[in-house]
Short mmCIF file of C-alpha atoms in Angstrom, two decimals:
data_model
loop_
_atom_site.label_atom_id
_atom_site.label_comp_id
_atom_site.label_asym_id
_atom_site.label_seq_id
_atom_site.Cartn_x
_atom_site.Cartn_y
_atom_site.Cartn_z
CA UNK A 9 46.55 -5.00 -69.16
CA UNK A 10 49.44 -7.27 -68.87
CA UNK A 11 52.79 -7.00 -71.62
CA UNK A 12 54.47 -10.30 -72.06
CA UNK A 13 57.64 -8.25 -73.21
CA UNK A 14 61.11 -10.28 -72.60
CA UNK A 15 64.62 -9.05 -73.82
CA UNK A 16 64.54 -11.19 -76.79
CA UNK A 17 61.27 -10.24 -78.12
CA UNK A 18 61.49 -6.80 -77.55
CA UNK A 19 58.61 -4.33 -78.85
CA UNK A 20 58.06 -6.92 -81.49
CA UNK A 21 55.78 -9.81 -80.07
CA UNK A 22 54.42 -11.95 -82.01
CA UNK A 23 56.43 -10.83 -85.42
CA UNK A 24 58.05 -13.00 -87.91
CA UNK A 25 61.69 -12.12 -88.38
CA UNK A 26 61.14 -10.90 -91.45
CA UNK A 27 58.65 -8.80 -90.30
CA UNK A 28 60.75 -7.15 -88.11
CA UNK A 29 63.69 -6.98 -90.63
CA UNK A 30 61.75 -3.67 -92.77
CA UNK A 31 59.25 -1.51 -92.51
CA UNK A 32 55.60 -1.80 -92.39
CA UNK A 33 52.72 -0.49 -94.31
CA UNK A 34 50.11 1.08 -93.27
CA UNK A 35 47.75 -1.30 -94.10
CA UNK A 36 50.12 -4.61 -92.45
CA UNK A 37 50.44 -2.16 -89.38
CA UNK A 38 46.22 -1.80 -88.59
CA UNK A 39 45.63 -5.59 -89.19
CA UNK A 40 48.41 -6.63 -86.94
CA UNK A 41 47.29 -3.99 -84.08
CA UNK A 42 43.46 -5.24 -84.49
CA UNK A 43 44.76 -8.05 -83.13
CA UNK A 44 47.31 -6.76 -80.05
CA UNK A 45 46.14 -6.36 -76.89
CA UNK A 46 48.84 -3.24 -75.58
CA UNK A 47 48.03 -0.58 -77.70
CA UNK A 48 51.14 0.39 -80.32
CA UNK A 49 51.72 3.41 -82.82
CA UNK A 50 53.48 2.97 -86.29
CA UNK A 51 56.47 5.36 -86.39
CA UNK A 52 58.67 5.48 -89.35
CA UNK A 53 57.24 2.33 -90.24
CA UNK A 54 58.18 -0.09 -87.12
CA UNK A 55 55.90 -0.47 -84.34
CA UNK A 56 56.43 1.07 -81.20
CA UNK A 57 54.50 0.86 -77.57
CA UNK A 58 52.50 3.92 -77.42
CA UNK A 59 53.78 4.28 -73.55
CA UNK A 60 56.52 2.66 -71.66
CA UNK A 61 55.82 -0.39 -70.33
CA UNK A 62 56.07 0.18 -65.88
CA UNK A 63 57.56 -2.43 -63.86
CA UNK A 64 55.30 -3.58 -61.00
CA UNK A 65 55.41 -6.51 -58.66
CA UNK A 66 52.28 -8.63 -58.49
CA UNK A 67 51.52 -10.60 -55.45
CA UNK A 68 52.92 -14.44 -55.66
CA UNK A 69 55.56 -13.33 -57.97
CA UNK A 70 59.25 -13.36 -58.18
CA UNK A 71 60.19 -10.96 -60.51
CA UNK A 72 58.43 -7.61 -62.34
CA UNK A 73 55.82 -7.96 -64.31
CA UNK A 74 55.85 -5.62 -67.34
CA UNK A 75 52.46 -3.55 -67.76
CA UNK A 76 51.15 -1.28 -69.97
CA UNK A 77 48.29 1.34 -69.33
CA UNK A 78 47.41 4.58 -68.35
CA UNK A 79 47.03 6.18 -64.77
CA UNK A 80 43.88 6.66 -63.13
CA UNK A 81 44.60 10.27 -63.51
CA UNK A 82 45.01 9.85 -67.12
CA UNK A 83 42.10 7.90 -67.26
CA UNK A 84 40.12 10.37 -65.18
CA UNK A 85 40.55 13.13 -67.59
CA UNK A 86 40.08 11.53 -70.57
CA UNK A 87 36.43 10.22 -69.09
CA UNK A 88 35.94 14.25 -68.45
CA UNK A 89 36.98 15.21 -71.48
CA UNK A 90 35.13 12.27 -73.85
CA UNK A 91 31.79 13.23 -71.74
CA UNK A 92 32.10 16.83 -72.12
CA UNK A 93 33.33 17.18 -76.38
CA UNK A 94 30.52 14.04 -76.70
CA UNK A 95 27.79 15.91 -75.35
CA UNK A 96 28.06 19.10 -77.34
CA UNK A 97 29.08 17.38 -80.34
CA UNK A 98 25.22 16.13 -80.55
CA UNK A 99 23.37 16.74 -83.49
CA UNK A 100 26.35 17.96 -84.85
CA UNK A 101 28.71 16.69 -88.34
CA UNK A 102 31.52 16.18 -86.13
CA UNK A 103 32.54 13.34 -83.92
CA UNK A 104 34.70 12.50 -81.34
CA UNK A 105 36.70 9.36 -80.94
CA UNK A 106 39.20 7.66 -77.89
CA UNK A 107 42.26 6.32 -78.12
CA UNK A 108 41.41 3.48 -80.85
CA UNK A 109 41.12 6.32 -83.41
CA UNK A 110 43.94 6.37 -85.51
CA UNK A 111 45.51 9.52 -87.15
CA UNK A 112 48.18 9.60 -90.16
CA UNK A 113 51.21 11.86 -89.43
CA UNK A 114 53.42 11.05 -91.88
CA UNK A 115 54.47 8.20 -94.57
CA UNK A 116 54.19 4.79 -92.76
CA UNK A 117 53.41 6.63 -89.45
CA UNK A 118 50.32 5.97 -87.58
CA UNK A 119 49.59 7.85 -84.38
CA UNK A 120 46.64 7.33 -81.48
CA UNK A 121 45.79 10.32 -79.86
CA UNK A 122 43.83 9.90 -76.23
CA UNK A 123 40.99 11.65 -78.65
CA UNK A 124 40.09 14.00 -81.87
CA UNK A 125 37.38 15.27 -83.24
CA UNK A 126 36.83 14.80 -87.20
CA UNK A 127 34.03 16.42 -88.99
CA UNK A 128 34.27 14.92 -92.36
CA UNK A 129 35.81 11.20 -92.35
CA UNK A 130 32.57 8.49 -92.25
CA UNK A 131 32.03 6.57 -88.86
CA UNK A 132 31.78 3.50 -90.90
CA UNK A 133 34.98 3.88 -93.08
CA UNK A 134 38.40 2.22 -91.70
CA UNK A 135 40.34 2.78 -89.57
CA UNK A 136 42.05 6.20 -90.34
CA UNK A 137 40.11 9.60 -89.17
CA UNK A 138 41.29 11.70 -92.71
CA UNK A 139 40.59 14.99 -91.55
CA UNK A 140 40.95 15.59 -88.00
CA UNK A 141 40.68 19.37 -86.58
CA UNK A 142 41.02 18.88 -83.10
CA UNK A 143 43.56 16.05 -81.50
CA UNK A 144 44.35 15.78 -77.81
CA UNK A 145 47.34 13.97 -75.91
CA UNK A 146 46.71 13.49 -72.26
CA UNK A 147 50.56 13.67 -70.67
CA UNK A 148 52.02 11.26 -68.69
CA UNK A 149 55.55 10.82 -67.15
CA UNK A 150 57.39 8.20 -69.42
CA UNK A 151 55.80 10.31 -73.03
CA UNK A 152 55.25 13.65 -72.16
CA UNK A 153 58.90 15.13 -73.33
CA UNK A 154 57.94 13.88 -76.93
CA UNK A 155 54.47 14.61 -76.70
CA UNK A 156 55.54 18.67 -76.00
CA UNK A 157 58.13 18.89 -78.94
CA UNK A 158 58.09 15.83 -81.60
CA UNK A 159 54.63 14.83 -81.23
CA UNK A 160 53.24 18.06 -81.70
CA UNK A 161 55.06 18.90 -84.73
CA UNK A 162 53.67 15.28 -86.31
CA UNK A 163 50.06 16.68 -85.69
CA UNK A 164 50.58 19.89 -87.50
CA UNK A 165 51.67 17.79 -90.77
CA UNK A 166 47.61 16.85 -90.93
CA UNK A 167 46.48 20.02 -93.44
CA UNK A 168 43.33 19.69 -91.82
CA UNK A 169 44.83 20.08 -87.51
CA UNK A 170 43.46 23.48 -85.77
CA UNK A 171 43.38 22.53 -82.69
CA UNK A 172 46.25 20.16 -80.72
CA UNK A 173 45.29 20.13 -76.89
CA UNK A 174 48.29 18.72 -74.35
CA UNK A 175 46.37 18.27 -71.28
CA UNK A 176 48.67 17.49 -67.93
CA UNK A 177 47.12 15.70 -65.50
CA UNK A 178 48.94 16.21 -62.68
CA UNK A 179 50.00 19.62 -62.68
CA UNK A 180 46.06 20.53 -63.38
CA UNK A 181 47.66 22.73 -66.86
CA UNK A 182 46.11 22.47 -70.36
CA UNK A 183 48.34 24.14 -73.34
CA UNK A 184 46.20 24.95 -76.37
CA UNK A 185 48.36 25.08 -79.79
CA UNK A 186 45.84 26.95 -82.52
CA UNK A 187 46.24 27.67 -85.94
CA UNK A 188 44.52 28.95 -88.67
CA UNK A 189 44.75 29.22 -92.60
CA UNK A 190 48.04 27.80 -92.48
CA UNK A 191 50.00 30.30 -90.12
CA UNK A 192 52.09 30.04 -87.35
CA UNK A 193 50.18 28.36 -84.07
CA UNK A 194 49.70 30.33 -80.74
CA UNK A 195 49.79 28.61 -77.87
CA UNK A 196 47.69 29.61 -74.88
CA UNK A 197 48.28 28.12 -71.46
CA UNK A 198 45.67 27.50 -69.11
CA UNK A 199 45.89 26.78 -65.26
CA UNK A 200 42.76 28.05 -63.38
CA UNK A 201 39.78 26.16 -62.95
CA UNK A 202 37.51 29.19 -63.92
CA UNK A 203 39.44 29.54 -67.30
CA UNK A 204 37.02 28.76 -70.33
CA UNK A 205 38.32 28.26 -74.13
CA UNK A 206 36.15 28.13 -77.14
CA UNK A 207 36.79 25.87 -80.44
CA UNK A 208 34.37 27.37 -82.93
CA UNK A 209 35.79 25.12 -85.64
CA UNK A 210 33.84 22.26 -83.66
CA UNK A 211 31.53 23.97 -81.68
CA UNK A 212 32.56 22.91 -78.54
CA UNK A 213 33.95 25.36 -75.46
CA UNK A 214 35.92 23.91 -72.58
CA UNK A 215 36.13 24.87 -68.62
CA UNK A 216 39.73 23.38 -67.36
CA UNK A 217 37.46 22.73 -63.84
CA UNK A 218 35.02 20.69 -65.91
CA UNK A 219 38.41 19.10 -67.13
CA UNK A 220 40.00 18.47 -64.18
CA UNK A 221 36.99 17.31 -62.61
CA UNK A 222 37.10 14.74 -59.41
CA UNK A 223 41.22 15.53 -59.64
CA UNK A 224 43.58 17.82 -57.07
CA UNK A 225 46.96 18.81 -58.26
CA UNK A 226 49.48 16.03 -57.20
CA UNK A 227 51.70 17.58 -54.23
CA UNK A 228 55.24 17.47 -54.98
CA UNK A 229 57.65 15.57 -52.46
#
């Protein structure tokens, strides 16, 4: 998926300058991201790219051409991971959604986890999954310093959160935040392929190998 970012437009294509001049509402922020085709997140009420747009050259061309988009890595595990929470979701009140399914962190602040499990909002209402209990960000290089720290704490403003899952890719590691009633979260970290985690709030248990699947750790140069 191709960005047609430039200097002068900035993160803000295709906005009125008076758009960009104040914040947005919820509500202005969904029906202007229906309509996008890079995939943005609402943060104190400006739009922002949910990753960093890469630099590539294409052939033919004479300059970079800004893209947006995830690894095949990325895209790897969050196949795995959709297949696996899907299938034992079945029959179940919960569902699981992929990166379209927005999440409300805060005032004016609209996040997209890479997927989350709700067990109460209706499939056919909105946009906005109102009580999440499992969210998952799948790491990459240019985001994963916020998602470890800022992001994190954003999730655990959602009353209804148990479960936030930061899955790395490359390094083959899953860290599993938990909390319950309230209290402090533990954090488990996970790095064999024969380690297995349960989520009884959902009903769904996890094998990092099944994770991981079709992936070796990236060999550092």
């Amino acid at each position: 998926m191709y960005c047609s970012l430039s200097r002068s437009q900035g993160i803000f294509p295709l906005m009125t300058v008076a758009q960009r001049s104040r914040k947005w509402t919820v509500e202005e922020f969904l029906a202007w991201h229906e309509r996008q085709e890079e995939r943005y997140e609402l943060v104190g009420g400006y739009p922002v790219l949910k990753r960093e747009p890469m630099a590539v050259v294409l052939p033919g061309a004479t300059a970079p051409t800004m893209m947006t988009g995830a690894s095949l890595r990325h895209n790897k595990v969050s196949s795995n991971l959709s297949r696996i929470v899907g299938n034992q979701l079945r029959g179940s009140p919960c569902n699981s959604f992929v990166n379209d399914a927005a999440v409300e962190t805060a005032v004016n602040q609209i996040r997209y986890p890479d997927l989350v499990v709700d067990c109460a909002t209706p499939v056919d209402q909105g946009y906005i999954l109102r009580q999440p209990k499992l969210v998952v960000e799948i790491l990459s290089a240019t985001t994963k310093t916020f998602d470890l720290t800022g992001k994190i704490t954003e999730y655990w403003q959602i009353a209804s959160v148990v479960h936030v899952l930061l899955v790395d890719p490359d390094r083959l590691r899953v860290q599993l935040h938990t909390r319950h009633g309230g209290g402090t979260p533990t954090v488990r970290i996970l790095l064999n392929s024969d380690d297995v985690f349960e989520l009884p709030e959902i009903g769904v248990t996890l094998r990092l190998g099944e994770i991981f699947e079709g992936l070796a750790p990236v060999t550092e140069q």
